[in-house]
């Protein structure tokens, strides 16, 4: 099995895809495995090419990035989706995160930020831009019941709050003075109880349910 990270580009603008490809293929351990100009093609190519990460534009004709992300997230073993967008406070971004995207990145980001974001999302550990995600939830005043919240133990609740601050497993372990494997187990339990695909969905659920306040910390 390859140790590299395969990336699928999904954007309806040729110029954007070309720029992303140049950046990605100049980095060791990263490669572009395919390109799609709309969401339907992205879903089809993801199933055949099995990329690790999809860079997904949200505003595309016919099938947009939200619909494509939702379709991908419904499949077991699907790739991580990193939304690439022009505006961070965008309803499309928020809905893509709810649909199953693991994080988002602005199109004006630097090349090194793009590369780091791909690696972070592929690793599945750290949450991208926790403050921005917090503001997206706060701006909508969204509230919904998340039954699994009530089944969290006190320590799992502590872990979820630290996840919402964007801490990695190692940082959570240091904060709680426990081992990294213990934290990994707690994170797994949190995701399972909340029915969350990854850390981002768990954090969005925590904010929307009121378990963590978008006003802090």
PDB file of N, CA, C and O in Angstrom, residues 7 24 40 172 183 185 190 196:
ATOM      1  N   UNK A   7      -4.673  12.870  -3.851  1.00  0.00           N
ATOM      2  CA  UNK A   7      -5.632  13.965  -3.779  1.00  0.00           C
ATOM      3  C   UNK A   7      -6.448  14.050  -5.068  1.00  0.00           C
ATOM      4  O   UNK A   7      -5.903  13.972  -6.172  1.00  0.00           O
ATOM      5  N   UNK A  24       0.443  20.867  -5.250  1.00  0.00           N
ATOM      6  CA  UNK A  24       0.417  19.538  -4.635  1.00  0.00           C
ATOM      7  C   UNK A  24       1.526  18.637  -5.172  1.00  0.00           C
ATOM      8  O   UNK A  24       2.227  17.953  -4.410  1.00  0.00           O
ATOM      9  N   UNK A  40     -20.878  15.578  -9.361  1.00  0.00           N
ATOM     10  CA  UNK A  40     -21.197  14.213  -9.807  1.00  0.00           C
ATOM     11  C   UNK A  40     -19.938  13.484 -10.254  1.00  0.00           C
ATOM     12  O   UNK A  40     -19.721  12.311  -9.912  1.00  0.00           O
ATOM     13  N   UNK A 172      -4.391  17.093  23.977  1.00  0.00           N
ATOM     14  CA  UNK A 172      -5.435  16.721  24.933  1.00  0.00           C
ATOM     15  C   UNK A 172      -4.843  15.864  26.051  1.00  0.00           C
ATOM     16  O   UNK A 172      -5.162  16.028  27.229  1.00  0.00           O
ATOM     17  N   UNK A 183      -6.514   8.897  25.303  1.00  0.00           N
ATOM     18  CA  UNK A 183      -7.230   9.954  24.592  1.00  0.00           C
ATOM     19  C   UNK A 183      -7.813   9.408  23.294  1.00  0.00           C
ATOM     20  O   UNK A 183      -8.964   9.688  22.944  1.00  0.00           O
ATOM     21  N   UNK A 185      -8.770   6.473  22.645  1.00  0.00           N
ATOM     22  CA  UNK A 185      -9.950   5.670  22.982  1.00  0.00           C
ATOM     23  C   UNK A 185     -11.144   6.560  23.273  1.00  0.00           C
ATOM     24  O   UNK A 185     -12.263   6.308  22.802  1.00  0.00           O
ATOM     25  N   UNK A 190     -16.353   9.106  21.707  1.00  0.00           N
ATOM     26  CA  UNK A 190     -17.131  10.315  21.434  1.00  0.00           C
ATOM     27  C   UNK A 190     -17.731  10.252  20.028  1.00  0.00           C
ATOM     28  O   UNK A 190     -18.923  10.498  19.831  1.00  0.00           O
ATOM     29  N   UNK A 196     -20.733  10.553  14.714  1.00  0.00           N
ATOM     30  CA  UNK A 196     -19.956  11.509  13.929  1.00  0.00           C
ATOM     31  C   UNK A 196     -18.912  10.791  13.086  1.00  0.00           C
ATOM     32  O   UNK A 196     -18.276   9.838  13.541  1.00  0.00           O
TER      33      UNK A 196
END
